[in-house]
Amino acid sequence: MTSAEEHNSGGMGKDLVVYLCILALAGLQFVIAYQNIDASQMFVRMLLVALVEAGLALLFFMHLATEKRGFMWFVGIFTVFVLLALQYGWTDSFRMVSGVPWAK
Amino acid sequence: MSQADLTMEGPSAGLTAGPAFSVPTKKLAMWVFIIADTATFAACLVAYGFVRNATPNWPRPFHSITNVAVMTFILITSSLTMLMGVRAARAGNKAGALRWTFITAAGGIIFALLHIHEWLVLIDEGMRLFKNPWGTGLFGASFFSITGLHLTHVTGGVIALIAVGIRYKGGRYKADDLEILGLYWHFVDLVWMFVVPMVYLLNLAH
């Protein structure tokens, strides 16, 4: 069975369930926006929800779940590496706003 | 040993044995593009987060979530209609595939119009690339560049949906081509899932 045939075998029902899950998670982000919490907590919660949403879209809408295992690793490793490599500067953004302890 | 023998039997024989990961070449190319585009959007969003975190007087100009909620609903729903189009194409239902592809394109057009409307409202309130009435001027530059980049992707996607749809109808493209375009469209949807919380929801005026 090819990957195309595999992802067709799930039926429209699975797509609808994934769609409703993503829609509900998107709604949850809007609910979080009105919670009485500080910005950093809000950011973490929204980011976690967005990651779950993105995972569902990748696995089921983009059919990564039914691709070959080696291909999943290829996409995953490259993407995660790029995303992690972008995170090195955060301490500097805190330094800019608070000035310590990296300012000197 | 001839060059042909080397190619067929030598150490490089694997290079011509078939597509990498048994994924069709066009599909692999789209995935590589998506990975590269992920880096582009991630760089923009990380730079935005960096600036926002380091700027005390960051503006919070959004009073209503209605427009962005409707935009989100339309974009996620257009991903579903894209899936339906690919499914119809795989089932050999050409008319159905074309109908769903054009419905997806229509969703993209509505999304783009709502997006432009939102821009115009903000511009009307005094927001420009490097200044605004609420706080640091960096907000306009980051807002317009991130949402503009996404809007460009949506616009490009709509054009591609119409072009591929027409060529699919004419028999030049197949279901595989629709599926590959679908990957791009889902990616545009996926990026929006990160743009909404970072650019809109964290900047709501409470």
Tab-separated table of C-alpha atoms in Angstrom:
chain	number	residue	atom	x	y	z
A	1	MET	CA	0.000	0.000	0.000
A	2	THR	CA	1.422	3.374	-0.959
A	3	SER	CA	1.305	6.310	1.411
A	4	ALA	CA	-1.375	7.953	-0.719
A	5	GLU	CA	-3.575	4.877	-0.499
A	6	GLU	CA	-2.912	4.638	3.218
A	7	HIS	CA	-4.077	8.141	3.933
A	8	ASN	CA	-7.152	7.630	1.832
A	9	SER	CA	-8.048	4.547	3.834
A	10	GLY	CA	-8.754	6.589	6.971
A	11	GLY	CA	-11.930	8.048	5.464
A	12	MET	CA	-13.467	11.469	5.691
A	13	GLY	CA	-14.466	10.834	9.295
A	14	LYS	CA	-10.877	10.968	10.511
A	15	ASP	CA	-10.266	14.240	8.661
A	16	LEU	CA	-13.380	15.744	10.233
A	17	VAL	CA	-12.318	14.669	13.723
A	18	VAL	CA	-8.845	16.182	13.219
A	19	TYR	CA	-10.430	19.364	11.805
A	20	LEU	CA	-12.729	19.703	14.818
A	21	CYS	CA	-9.809	19.068	17.198
A	22	ILE	CA	-7.724	21.788	15.521
A	23	LEU	CA	-10.711	24.140	15.571
A	24	ALA	CA	-11.270	23.451	19.277
A	25	LEU	CA	-7.576	24.020	20.037
A	26	ALA	CA	-7.650	27.294	18.096
A	27	GLY	CA	-10.666	28.275	20.216
A	28	LEU	CA	-8.726	27.334	23.343
A	29	GLN	CA	-6.023	29.843	22.361
A	30	PHE	CA	-8.670	32.574	22.319
A	31	VAL	CA	-9.910	31.458	25.755
A	32	ILE	CA	-6.339	31.574	27.120
A	33	ALA	CA	-6.015	35.135	25.769
A	34	TYR	CA	-8.722	36.256	28.198
A	35	GLN	CA	-7.333	34.434	31.250
A	36	ASN	CA	-6.082	36.565	34.102
A	37	ILE	CA	-2.446	35.388	33.955
A	38	ASP	CA	0.829	37.128	33.175
A	39	ALA	CA	2.155	37.405	29.621
A	40	SER	CA	4.886	34.761	29.982
A	41	GLN	CA	2.437	32.143	31.294
A	42	MET	CA	0.002	33.065	28.553
A	43	PHE	CA	2.734	32.739	25.939
A	44	VAL	CA	3.779	29.279	27.170
A	45	ARG	CA	0.198	27.987	27.227
A	46	MET	CA	-0.593	29.363	23.773
A	47	LEU	CA	2.645	27.984	22.361
A	48	LEU	CA	1.891	24.516	23.734
A	49	VAL	CA	-1.586	24.578	22.194
A	50	ALA	CA	-0.135	25.813	18.879
A	51	LEU	CA	2.427	22.980	18.908
A	52	VAL	CA	-0.322	20.387	19.392
A	53	GLU	CA	-2.341	22.018	16.586
A	54	ALA	CA	0.687	22.013	14.301
A	55	GLY	CA	1.431	18.370	15.175
A	56	LEU	CA	-2.108	17.330	14.244
A	57	ALA	CA	-1.934	19.281	10.977
A	58	LEU	CA	1.462	17.781	10.121
A	59	LEU	CA	0.550	14.205	10.952
A	60	PHE	CA	-2.966	14.035	9.531
A	61	PHE	CA	-3.607	16.943	7.147
A	62	MET	CA	-0.139	16.709	5.618
A	63	HIS	CA	-0.132	12.909	6.011
A	64	LEU	CA	3.288	12.746	7.628
A	65	ALA	CA	1.963	9.937	9.841
A	66	THR	CA	1.603	7.654	6.813
A	67	GLU	CA	4.912	8.522	5.156
A	68	LYS	CA	7.985	6.299	5.397
A	69	ARG	CA	9.671	6.351	8.805
A	70	GLY	CA	12.971	7.569	7.317
A	71	PHE	CA	11.208	10.516	5.702
A	72	MET	CA	9.538	11.448	8.997
A	73	TRP	CA	12.971	11.503	10.646
A	74	PHE	CA	14.372	13.602	7.795
A	75	VAL	CA	11.658	16.235	8.135
A	76	GLY	CA	11.623	16.099	11.931
A	77	ILE	CA	15.372	16.347	12.524
A	78	PHE	CA	15.914	19.208	10.062
A	79	THR	CA	12.926	21.195	11.302
A	80	VAL	CA	13.641	20.738	15.012
A	81	PHE	CA	17.325	21.569	14.478
A	82	VAL	CA	16.459	24.798	12.661
A	83	LEU	CA	13.888	25.795	15.290
A	84	LEU	CA	16.252	25.079	18.178
A	85	ALA	CA	19.140	26.886	16.477
A	86	LEU	CA	17.040	30.052	16.437
A	87	GLN	CA	16.629	30.133	20.213
A	88	TYR	CA	20.153	31.131	21.243
A	89	GLY	CA	19.465	34.862	21.622
A	90	TRP	CA	16.682	34.913	24.209
A	91	THR	CA	18.927	35.687	27.161
A	92	ASP	CA	20.012	38.826	25.342
A	93	SER	CA	16.430	40.020	24.966
A	94	PHE	CA	15.991	39.682	28.751
A	95	ARG	CA	19.279	41.573	29.226
A	96	MET	CA	17.928	44.405	27.106
A	97	VAL	CA	14.870	44.819	29.290
A	98	SER	CA	16.279	44.046	32.742
A	99	GLY	CA	19.931	44.980	32.271
A	100	VAL	CA	21.361	42.270	34.560
A	101	PRO	CA	23.252	40.038	34.996
A	102	TRP	CA	24.562	39.964	31.416
A	103	ALA	CA	24.786	43.715	30.871
A	104	LYS	CA	28.409	44.208	31.926
B	1	MET	CA	34.969	-0.753	-17.188
B	2	SER	CA	32.962	1.889	-19.027
B	3	GLN	CA	31.329	4.944	-17.498
B	4	ALA	CA	27.939	3.324	-18.013
B	5	ASP	CA	29.042	0.291	-16.029
B	6	LEU	CA	30.281	2.503	-13.234
B	7	THR	CA	26.941	4.299	-13.110
B	8	MET	CA	24.870	1.146	-13.059
B	9	GLU	CA	27.027	-1.097	-10.899
B	10	GLY	CA	29.522	1.086	-9.104
B	11	PRO	CA	29.233	2.805	-5.778
B	12	SER	CA	27.048	5.557	-7.281
B	13	ALA	CA	24.394	3.122	-8.487
B	14	GLY	CA	22.202	4.022	-5.508
B	15	LEU	CA	21.957	7.603	-6.722
B	16	THR	CA	19.877	6.554	-9.687
B	17	ALA	CA	17.982	3.745	-7.987
B	18	GLY	CA	14.839	5.770	-7.177
B	19	PRO	CA	13.473	8.787	-5.350
B	20	ALA	CA	14.789	9.519	-1.865
B	21	PHE	CA	12.718	7.971	0.953
B	22	SER	CA	10.484	6.481	-1.776
B	23	VAL	CA	8.771	9.882	-1.889
B	24	PRO	CA	7.983	11.240	-5.375
B	25	THR	CA	10.444	13.943	-6.412
B	26	LYS	CA	7.879	16.764	-6.677
B	27	LYS	CA	6.504	15.943	-3.250
B	28	LEU	CA	9.998	15.828	-1.758
B	29	ALA	CA	10.758	19.205	-3.319
B	30	MET	CA	7.629	20.650	-1.693
B	31	TRP	CA	8.664	19.241	1.686
B	32	VAL	CA	12.143	20.743	1.344
B	33	PHE	CA	10.512	24.073	0.469
B	34	ILE	CA	8.254	23.756	3.513
B	35	ILE	CA	11.255	23.097	5.773
B	36	ALA	CA	13.015	26.165	4.331
B	37	ASP	CA	9.872	28.259	4.725
B	38	THR	CA	9.518	27.038	8.303
B	39	ALA	CA	12.970	28.511	8.936
B	40	THR	CA	11.872	31.819	7.374
B	41	PHE	CA	8.709	32.153	9.453
B	42	ALA	CA	10.416	30.873	12.591
B	43	ALA	CA	13.172	33.478	12.175
B	44	CYS	CA	10.542	36.224	11.788
B	45	LEU	CA	8.558	35.049	14.812
B	46	VAL	CA	11.634	34.597	17.007
B	47	ALA	CA	12.893	38.069	16.026
B	48	TYR	CA	9.426	39.432	16.816
B	49	GLY	CA	9.412	37.674	20.203
B	50	PHE	CA	12.909	38.992	20.929
B	51	VAL	CA	11.919	42.592	20.204
B	52	ARG	CA	8.605	42.313	22.030
B	53	ASN	CA	10.279	40.838	25.093
B	54	ALA	CA	12.942	43.537	25.164
B	55	THR	CA	10.573	46.485	24.668
B	56	PRO	CA	8.675	47.727	27.725
B	57	ASN	CA	6.109	49.943	25.928
B	58	TRP	CA	4.880	47.321	23.487
B	59	PRO	CA	1.501	48.359	22.029
B	60	ARG	CA	-1.664	46.326	22.609
B	61	PRO	CA	-3.905	47.732	19.896
B	62	PHE	CA	-6.380	44.886	19.351
B	63	HIS	CA	-9.747	45.511	21.007
B	64	SER	CA	-11.696	42.783	19.263
B	65	ILE	CA	-10.882	39.192	18.359
B	66	THR	CA	-13.849	38.765	16.035
B	67	ASN	CA	-11.983	39.458	12.806
B	68	VAL	CA	-8.994	37.245	13.634
B	69	ALA	CA	-11.319	34.491	14.912
B	70	VAL	CA	-13.258	34.501	11.644
B	71	MET	CA	-9.984	34.521	9.666
B	72	THR	CA	-8.722	31.538	11.679
B	73	PHE	CA	-11.964	29.638	11.180
B	74	ILE	CA	-11.866	30.251	7.421
B	75	LEU	CA	-8.247	29.175	7.054
B	76	ILE	CA	-8.641	25.972	9.087
B	77	THR	CA	-11.841	25.149	7.207
B	78	SER	CA	-10.075	25.738	3.890
B	79	SER	CA	-7.568	23.063	4.924
B	80	LEU	CA	-10.481	20.650	5.290
B	81	THR	CA	-11.894	21.581	1.882
B	82	MET	CA	-8.422	21.056	0.402
B	83	LEU	CA	-8.371	17.554	1.897
B	84	MET	CA	-11.785	16.904	0.368
B	85	GLY	CA	-10.479	18.043	-3.003
B	86	VAL	CA	-7.494	15.693	-2.833
B	87	ARG	CA	-9.742	12.846	-1.704
B	88	ALA	CA	-12.122	13.479	-4.606
B	89	ALA	CA	-9.186	13.590	-7.049
B	90	ARG	CA	-7.854	10.277	-5.691
B	91	ALA	CA	-11.306	8.758	-6.125
B	92	GLY	CA	-11.336	9.902	-9.761
B	93	ASN	CA	-14.087	12.448	-9.131
B	94	LYS	CA	-12.696	15.251	-11.278
B	95	ALA	CA	-15.673	17.601	-10.901
B	96	GLY	CA	-15.675	17.175	-7.125
B	97	ALA	CA	-11.934	17.747	-6.887
B	98	LEU	CA	-12.208	20.903	-8.942
B	99	ARG	CA	-15.165	22.167	-6.903
B	100	TRP	CA	-13.383	21.646	-3.564
B	101	THR	CA	-10.153	23.170	-4.908
B	102	PHE	CA	-12.002	26.306	-5.978
B	103	ILE	CA	-13.884	26.432	-2.649
B	104	THR	CA	-10.467	26.336	-0.960
B	105	ALA	CA	-9.286	29.176	-3.189
B	106	ALA	CA	-12.447	31.130	-2.308
B	107	GLY	CA	-11.649	30.608	1.388
B	108	GLY	CA	-8.178	31.974	0.749
B	109	ILE	CA	-9.589	35.025	-1.036
B	110	ILE	CA	-12.010	35.763	1.837
B	111	PHE	CA	-9.143	35.366	4.307
B	112	ALA	CA	-6.970	37.769	2.309
B	113	LEU	CA	-9.782	40.348	2.068
B	114	LEU	CA	-10.399	40.195	5.817
B	115	HIS	CA	-6.674	40.558	6.373
B	116	ILE	CA	-6.466	43.624	4.137
B	117	HIS	CA	-9.528	45.080	5.883
B	118	GLU	CA	-7.770	44.662	9.219
B	119	TRP	CA	-4.640	46.365	7.885
B	120	LEU	CA	-6.718	49.278	6.623
B	121	VAL	CA	-8.415	49.680	10.004
B	122	LEU	CA	-5.022	49.772	11.757
B	123	ILE	CA	-3.619	52.204	9.182
B	124	ASP	CA	-6.702	54.355	9.681
B	125	GLU	CA	-5.998	54.391	13.426
B	126	GLY	CA	-2.550	55.818	12.702
B	127	MET	CA	-0.366	52.715	12.535
B	128	ARG	CA	2.537	52.979	10.114
B	129	LEU	CA	5.658	50.909	9.480
B	130	PHE	CA	7.774	52.839	11.992
B	131	LYS	CA	5.304	54.719	14.180
B	132	ASN	CA	1.965	54.290	15.856
B	133	PRO	CA	-0.036	56.146	18.511
B	134	TRP	CA	0.261	53.410	21.174
B	135	GLY	CA	3.942	52.719	21.837
B	136	THR	CA	7.148	51.600	20.197
B	137	GLY	CA	7.365	52.099	16.441
B	138	LEU	CA	8.788	48.603	16.071
B	139	PHE	CA	5.304	47.176	16.408
B	140	GLY	CA	4.178	48.316	12.951
B	141	ALA	CA	7.297	46.976	11.247
B	142	SER	CA	7.041	43.572	12.905
B	143	PHE	CA	3.268	43.315	12.519
B	144	PHE	CA	3.208	44.270	8.853
B	145	SER	CA	6.235	42.114	7.962
B	146	ILE	CA	4.969	38.927	9.645
B	147	THR	CA	1.334	39.213	8.608
B	148	GLY	CA	2.429	40.534	5.198
B	149	LEU	CA	4.663	37.527	4.640
B	150	HIS	CA	1.781	35.249	5.575
B	151	LEU	CA	-0.637	37.174	3.369
B	152	THR	CA	1.823	36.826	0.482
B	153	HIS	CA	1.840	33.073	1.030
B	154	VAL	CA	-1.964	32.966	1.071
B	155	THR	CA	-2.141	35.051	-2.121
B	156	GLY	CA	0.423	32.822	-3.822
B	157	GLY	CA	-1.504	29.774	-2.647
B	158	VAL	CA	-4.765	31.089	-4.074
B	159	ILE	CA	-3.131	31.747	-7.447
B	160	ALA	CA	-1.567	28.270	-7.379
B	161	LEU	CA	-4.891	26.662	-6.431
B	162	ILE	CA	-6.645	28.301	-9.383
B	163	ALA	CA	-3.789	27.520	-11.803
B	164	VAL	CA	-3.404	23.903	-10.716
B	165	GLY	CA	-7.192	23.477	-10.624
B	166	ILE	CA	-7.534	24.677	-14.206
B	167	ARG	CA	-4.672	22.465	-15.378
B	168	TYR	CA	-6.090	19.517	-13.449
B	169	LYS	CA	-9.381	20.064	-15.260
B	170	GLY	CA	-7.522	20.150	-18.569
B	171	GLY	CA	-5.812	16.856	-17.750
B	172	ARG	CA	-2.324	18.293	-17.516
B	173	TYR	CA	-2.059	17.779	-13.768
B	174	LYS	CA	-3.046	14.762	-11.729
B	175	ALA	CA	-4.294	14.025	-8.231
B	176	ASP	CA	-0.663	13.905	-7.036
B	177	ASP	CA	-0.191	17.538	-8.052
B	178	LEU	CA	-3.268	18.572	-6.081
B	179	GLU	CA	-1.946	16.663	-3.079
B	180	ILE	CA	1.418	18.447	-3.321
B	181	LEU	CA	-0.298	21.827	-3.516
B	182	GLY	CA	-2.401	20.725	-0.550
B	183	LEU	CA	0.815	20.318	1.476
B	184	TYR	CA	1.611	23.966	0.829
B	185	TRP	CA	-1.892	25.092	1.756
B	186	HIS	CA	-1.849	23.132	5.033
B	187	PHE	CA	1.539	24.670	5.795
B	188	VAL	CA	0.092	28.173	5.364
B	189	ASP	CA	-2.652	27.149	7.800
B	190	LEU	CA	-0.043	25.727	10.202
B	191	VAL	CA	1.957	28.962	10.248
B	192	TRP	CA	-1.192	30.929	11.075
B	193	MET	CA	-1.593	28.792	14.230
B	194	PHE	CA	1.590	30.446	15.545
B	195	VAL	CA	0.999	33.933	14.129
B	196	VAL	CA	-2.401	34.301	15.841
B	197	PRO	CA	-1.259	33.832	19.451
B	198	MET	CA	2.038	35.667	19.073
B	199	VAL	CA	0.979	38.662	17.005
B	200	TYR	CA	-2.698	39.072	17.900
B	201	LEU	CA	-3.737	37.340	21.122
B	202	LEU	CA	-0.735	38.435	23.178
B	203	ASN	CA	-1.428	42.034	22.105
B	204	LEU	CA	-5.084	42.250	23.094
B	205	ALA	CA	-6.058	45.440	24.862
B	206	HIS	CA	-7.504	44.295	28.217
